[in-house]
Amino acid sequence: MSRFDCIVMGAGVIGGFIAWNLARSGARVALVDPRGAGRAPSASWASAGGLRSQGRHRHEQPLSKLAADLWPGMQDALSADLELSLGGHLHLAETEAEIPAIEDRLAADAAGGISTERVDAAQIKDIAPELTGAALLGAFTPGDGQAHPGRTAEALARACAALGVACHFGAPASLLIEDGRVAGAVTGGQSLRAPQTVLATGAWTAELTAPLGLSLPMRARGLQMLLSDLAVPQLLAPTVTAVGRNLSLKQLRSGAFMIGGNWFARPTGRGLQTLPLDAHAAAQWAEAAAVLPRLSHHKLVHQWAGTEAQTIDGLPFIGRAAEGLYLACGFSNHGFQISPAVGALVAEDILAGPAALLAPFSPERAAHTAPDEAAAFLDAQILATA
């Protein structure tokens, strides 16, 4: 039996940043994951790796600003190449009808202190000459960009180990429950004890909390990603999204283009694992090619899918949910950029007292969800359809 100050279950970027910040503060920490750091089919595996501060919910804006300050120094902090690139984020309007959505985003970002710029068609061409000339207006955050989620999760696991964190990877894990409270975790037949256990386990949270009778309005979502063959590097600096499109488009350091968006994957019948849908891949590629015409001369070389957790209001659950249990889950497809801030704030909340910026994400808000709304949301599991 091993004793710790805190156990973190889930070694994706959220769990990794939490464990790293706890350990840097002097806590004795165990990091537990049945698959390992950022491995398939986790949310970190599924993530497109966008560092987007614009277009955030008002409650997430303070976290996003904090994270934006942390990302530029993260490669040095973790002593790792994270494929970090800060080429900005560009959100496009291609029709007159879409322009009000850009104006609304600019106003909301300004109110939240996010430095988002209004860019016209000529400025868009200067920022990204390869894009379609149909773009009329854009919202541009020059400090945004991209990084590699898998590399980040792996770097965090190494940094945690270097700080003395006990990493337990590769064996099934469950909560250790005694007299109705969480006393730690069980993994590989070994009991790990701590006064606080953090679940940063995404879509797998529900099965872990079921023995406690804890149910949250949070469901699994299978999402797929596409990767093109190689192009000349540095043709497209910003990550690109658009008002009227289901699209996230970026060019990687290698020259390949990565295409994401909220495109559903299909279930395999093996737990929460999913596989890409060819019909969705074709439509996904077409959306990207409409914005970046040169894609019509490229080929799809790789596609993959992972599973994310989506909450009923699109905001994560962060905070204490039962005696001995702390949640950090349900980031609803946009947790990567804010993950360094979440890690720092959760460590503060656990070790030093309430972190005010986390108050809006308390799991207690789930109690205010109407039962029929929660049931309808959970029944509409979107792992399963084409």
C-alpha atoms as one frame of an Amber mdcrd trajectory, in Angstrom:
protein
   0.000   0.000   0.000   1.302   3.459  -0.963   0.247   6.807   0.489   0.218
  10.157  -1.292  -1.068  13.681  -0.805  -3.022  13.434  -4.058  -3.759  10.879
  -6.759  -4.489  12.068 -10.307  -6.299   9.614 -12.562  -5.932  10.391 -16.257
  -2.590  11.231 -17.872  -3.794  13.403 -20.729  -2.895  17.076 -20.805  -5.412
  18.014 -18.082  -4.286  15.343 -15.641  -0.652  15.849 -16.582  -0.720  19.573
 -15.879  -2.538  18.994 -12.572  -0.032  16.370 -11.403   2.939  18.481 -12.537
   1.726  21.578 -10.703   0.954  19.607  -7.555   4.409  18.040  -7.592   6.123
  21.377  -8.232   4.392  22.644  -5.103   5.919  19.834  -3.064   2.993  17.407
  -2.918   3.485  13.640  -3.050   1.565  12.616  -6.160   0.610   9.480  -8.067
  -0.442   9.699 -11.723  -2.588   6.777 -12.895  -3.736   5.865 -16.403  -4.619
   2.440 -17.873  -3.325   3.480 -21.300  -0.501   5.902 -20.591   0.113   9.564
 -21.337  -2.151  10.891 -24.081  -2.700   7.494 -25.696  -5.575   6.407 -27.929
  -8.499   6.771 -27.670  -8.268   9.585 -25.102  -9.323  13.197 -25.584  -5.679
  14.267 -25.829  -5.290  11.747 -28.632  -8.387  13.174 -30.364  -7.443  16.818
 -29.894  -6.546  18.999 -32.868  -4.048  20.840 -30.678  -5.424  24.322 -31.241
  -4.417  27.113 -28.863  -7.488  29.308 -29.268  -8.254  32.102 -26.840 -10.881
  33.823 -28.995 -14.549  32.840 -29.022 -14.524  31.454 -25.476 -17.385  31.387
 -23.009 -17.075  34.317 -20.614 -16.296  31.977 -17.701 -13.389  30.466 -19.634
 -11.881  33.790 -20.718  -9.820  34.334 -17.518  -8.432  30.794 -17.791  -7.659
  31.331 -21.452  -5.750  34.548 -20.748  -3.728  32.838 -18.027  -2.966  29.906
 -20.320  -1.955  32.241 -23.164   0.712  33.687 -20.885   1.983  30.212 -19.996
   2.166  28.543 -23.421   5.117  30.538 -24.884   7.435  29.260 -22.151   6.051
  25.747 -21.910   8.667  24.029 -24.078  11.432  25.351 -21.838   9.458  24.535
 -18.690   8.994  20.920 -19.784  12.365  20.605 -21.558  10.585  19.208 -24.613
   9.722  19.974 -28.217   5.924  20.343 -28.194   5.750  21.473 -31.854   4.593
  24.803 -30.473   3.758  27.425 -33.094   2.131  30.758 -32.333   0.924  31.747
 -35.792  -2.441  32.988 -34.574  -6.055  31.895 -34.940  -8.225  33.210 -37.779
 -12.021  32.875 -37.736 -13.670  33.730 -41.064 -16.944  35.077 -42.414 -17.483
  34.228 -46.086 -20.911  35.814 -46.612 -22.597  39.044 -45.594 -24.992  37.029
 -43.414 -22.050  35.672 -41.387 -20.498  39.063 -40.623 -22.661  39.727 -37.510
 -21.247  36.544 -35.937 -17.725  37.942 -36.324 -18.775  41.302 -34.868 -20.431
  39.545 -31.915 -17.266  37.516 -31.267 -15.099  40.641 -31.388 -17.369  42.425
 -28.906 -17.491  39.471 -26.511 -13.719  39.032 -26.647 -13.132  42.726 -26.025
 -15.434  42.598 -22.998 -13.418  39.671 -21.630 -10.028  41.230 -22.255  -9.107
  38.932 -25.154  -6.934  40.674 -27.762  -8.862  39.759 -30.908  -8.421  41.887
 -34.031 -10.960  42.742 -36.734  -9.364  41.961 -40.099 -10.834  42.736 -43.524
 -10.415  40.782 -46.761  -7.102  42.443 -47.646  -5.670  41.813 -44.183  -6.805
  38.175 -44.323  -4.825  37.768 -47.558  -1.764  39.229 -45.856  -2.121  36.861
 -42.890  -2.866  33.743 -44.958  -2.324  34.253 -48.722  -3.305  30.664 -49.555
  -6.871  31.029 -48.281  -9.907  31.481 -50.474 -10.650  34.992 -51.680 -14.257
  34.522 -50.547 -13.441  35.547 -46.972 -14.957  38.964 -46.248 -14.112  39.523
 -42.606 -12.200  37.776 -39.868 -11.440  37.696 -36.151  -7.713  37.227 -35.608
  -5.810  36.513 -32.394  -2.106  36.774 -33.246  -0.981  35.215 -29.943  -2.854
  31.956 -30.537  -1.509  28.927 -32.369  -1.022  25.205 -31.981   0.960  22.515
 -30.192   1.044  18.719 -30.290  -1.274  17.264 -27.601   0.342  13.829 -27.560
   3.841  15.250 -27.241   2.606  17.576 -24.509   1.051  14.744 -22.509   4.193
  12.635 -22.853   6.417  15.569 -21.845   4.259  16.171 -18.790   4.541  12.515
 -17.762   8.342  12.703 -18.041   8.443  15.990 -16.118   6.214  14.498 -13.424
   8.461  11.448 -13.085  11.495  13.713 -12.779   9.765  15.443  -9.850   9.177
  12.133  -8.100   5.568  11.536  -9.180   4.720   7.822  -9.060   3.431   7.014
 -12.565   1.219   3.928 -12.732   0.479   3.246 -16.409  -0.781   0.246 -18.327
  -3.071  -1.487 -15.816  -6.838  -1.198 -15.223  -7.726   1.335 -12.546 -10.694
   2.119 -10.331 -11.527   4.294  -7.358 -10.825   2.963  -3.885 -14.099   3.562
  -2.049 -14.473   3.043   1.694 -17.599   3.856   3.693 -19.008   5.947   0.852
 -15.927   8.159   0.452 -13.063   8.031  -2.033  -9.884   6.904  -0.302  -7.667
   6.658  -3.384  -7.312   4.344  -6.359  -6.650   0.710  -7.163  -4.445  -0.137
 -10.136  -2.572  -3.291 -11.062  -3.798  -4.914  -7.876  -2.154  -2.208  -5.763
  -4.020   0.198  -3.459  -2.926   3.837  -3.593  -4.245   6.038  -0.794  -4.633
   9.809  -0.625  -6.994  12.316   0.999  -7.795  13.697  -2.463  -8.207  11.867
  -5.770  -8.614  13.850  -8.982 -10.481  12.376 -11.940  -9.141  13.898 -15.158
 -10.548  10.943 -17.043 -12.801  12.556 -19.654 -15.410  10.252 -21.145 -14.323
   7.422 -18.807 -15.375   9.379 -15.708 -18.925   8.011 -15.638 -17.841   4.383
 -15.232 -15.442   5.337 -12.452 -18.001   7.323 -10.471 -20.903   4.897 -10.977
 -20.171   2.978  -7.727 -20.653   6.262  -5.871 -24.060   6.829  -7.466 -22.681
  10.044  -8.973 -24.218  10.895 -12.332 -23.356  13.986 -14.348 -24.944  15.443
 -17.501 -21.863  14.491 -19.524 -21.663  12.188 -22.519 -19.053  10.634 -24.794
 -18.326  12.039 -28.212 -16.290  10.253 -30.865 -14.449  12.761 -33.068 -12.224
  12.207 -36.072  -9.167  13.940 -37.531  -7.609  13.958 -41.012  -4.036  14.474
 -42.159  -2.918  15.343 -45.702   0.237  14.437 -47.554   3.148  16.859 -47.327
   3.076  20.358 -48.754   5.693  23.083 -48.673   6.004  24.042 -44.988   4.879
  27.436 -43.671   2.203  28.048 -46.301  -0.431  28.541 -43.591   0.600  30.176
 -40.326  -2.683  30.517 -38.383  -5.207  27.909 -37.374  -8.352  28.584 -39.421
 -12.020  28.182 -38.531 -15.101  29.693 -40.151 -18.560  30.847 -39.095 -20.438
  28.759 -41.639 -18.268  25.646 -41.607 -17.596  22.657 -39.398 -13.858  23.152
 -39.626 -10.549  23.413 -37.849  -7.617  23.661 -40.256  -3.900  24.042 -39.606
  -0.557  23.243 -41.201   1.916  21.261 -39.148   5.668  21.758 -39.019   6.091
  18.824 -41.425   4.039  20.619 -44.084   1.016  18.335 -43.745  -2.404  19.885
 -43.199  -4.478  18.697 -40.226  -8.248  18.920 -40.536 -10.534  18.715 -37.533
 -13.924  20.033 -36.463 -16.865  18.373 -34.780 -17.060  15.403 -37.129 -18.419
  12.311 -35.413 -16.686   8.954 -35.502 -18.360   5.556 -35.280 -18.222   3.151
 -32.334 -16.321  -0.114 -32.480 -18.344  -1.816 -29.761 -15.164  -2.062 -27.666
 -15.734   0.321 -24.796 -15.491   3.927 -25.910 -13.154   3.305 -28.838 -14.200
   4.808 -32.172 -13.167   4.704 -35.817 -13.401   7.375 -38.537 -16.383   7.425
 -40.867 -15.409   7.646 -44.535 -18.508   9.653 -45.418 -17.651  12.206 -42.779
 -14.022  12.271 -43.917 -15.082  13.189 -47.450 -17.293  16.031 -46.236 -14.631
  17.136 -43.746 -12.015  17.315 -46.506 -14.401  19.235 -48.780 -15.007  21.852
 -46.074 -11.266  22.405 -45.721 -10.640  22.501 -49.480 -13.294  25.189 -49.877
 -11.267  27.421 -47.556  -7.814  26.279 -48.691  -8.106  25.548 -52.462  -4.657
  23.951 -52.739  -6.003  20.978 -50.773  -7.715  19.814 -53.958  -4.229  18.869
 -55.178  -3.373  16.918 -52.032  -4.328  13.493 -50.696  -5.629  12.149 -47.421
  -2.905   9.958 -45.926  -4.107   9.328 -42.387  -7.297   9.525 -40.357  -7.963
   8.673 -36.724 -10.559   9.123 -34.015 -10.682   9.565 -30.270 -13.289  10.072
 -27.598 -14.040  13.307 -25.752 -16.455  14.171 -22.943 -19.120  16.793 -23.586
 -21.190  18.432 -20.844 -24.722  19.684 -21.233 -23.664  23.350 -21.005 -20.320
  22.967 -22.801 -18.295  23.894 -19.716 -16.064  21.502 -17.765 -16.746  20.141
 -14.302 -13.886  21.245 -12.042 -14.076  20.916  -8.282 -15.021  18.664  -5.380
 -17.824  16.237  -6.155 -17.778  13.874  -3.146 -15.693  13.315  -0.047 -12.156
  12.675  -1.245 -13.086  13.168  -4.921 -12.175  16.103  -7.183 -13.289  16.302
 -10.825 -11.532  17.913 -13.791 -13.425  16.555 -16.782 -15.921  17.362 -19.523
 -13.862  19.915 -21.441 -16.223  19.558 -24.401 -13.674  19.608 -27.245 -11.877
  22.800 -26.215  -9.729  21.964 -23.197  -6.249  21.915 -24.720  -5.522  25.648
 -24.744  -6.661  26.183 -21.158  -4.981  23.042 -19.770  -1.906  24.794 -18.268
  -4.181  27.232 -16.431  -6.438  24.415 -15.237  -3.432  22.535 -13.893  -2.130
  25.531 -11.960  -5.538  26.501 -10.569  -6.543  22.975  -9.519  -3.245  22.563
  -7.671  -3.896  25.878  -5.930  -7.465  24.844  -5.093  -6.331  21.543  -3.565
  -3.242  22.716  -1.708  -3.897  26.334  -0.751  -7.635  26.908  -0.761 -10.354
  28.016  -3.170  -9.257  29.266  -6.593 -11.885  31.875  -7.468 -11.521  31.443
 -11.225 -12.727  27.832 -10.922 -15.978  28.664  -9.131 -18.156  28.746 -12.298
 -17.143  25.165 -13.135 -18.198  23.555  -9.859 -19.807  20.101 -10.293 -22.547
  21.347  -7.945 -24.191  23.079 -10.896 -25.206  19.653 -12.240 -27.858  19.508
  -9.507 -29.646  22.403 -11.190 -30.097  20.543 -14.478 -33.708  19.482 -15.056
 -33.922  15.665 -14.958 -35.715  15.440 -18.306 -33.109  17.663 -19.963 -30.273
  15.599 -18.505 -31.928  12.344 -19.603 -32.452  13.608 -23.155 -28.863  14.800
 -23.329 -27.453  11.500 -22.078 -29.752   9.455 -24.321 -28.408  11.274 -27.373
 -25.016   9.601 -27.129 -23.180  10.704 -30.252 -20.635   7.974 -30.486 -22.963
   5.851 -32.493 -24.270   7.406 -35.689 -23.055   8.272 -39.163
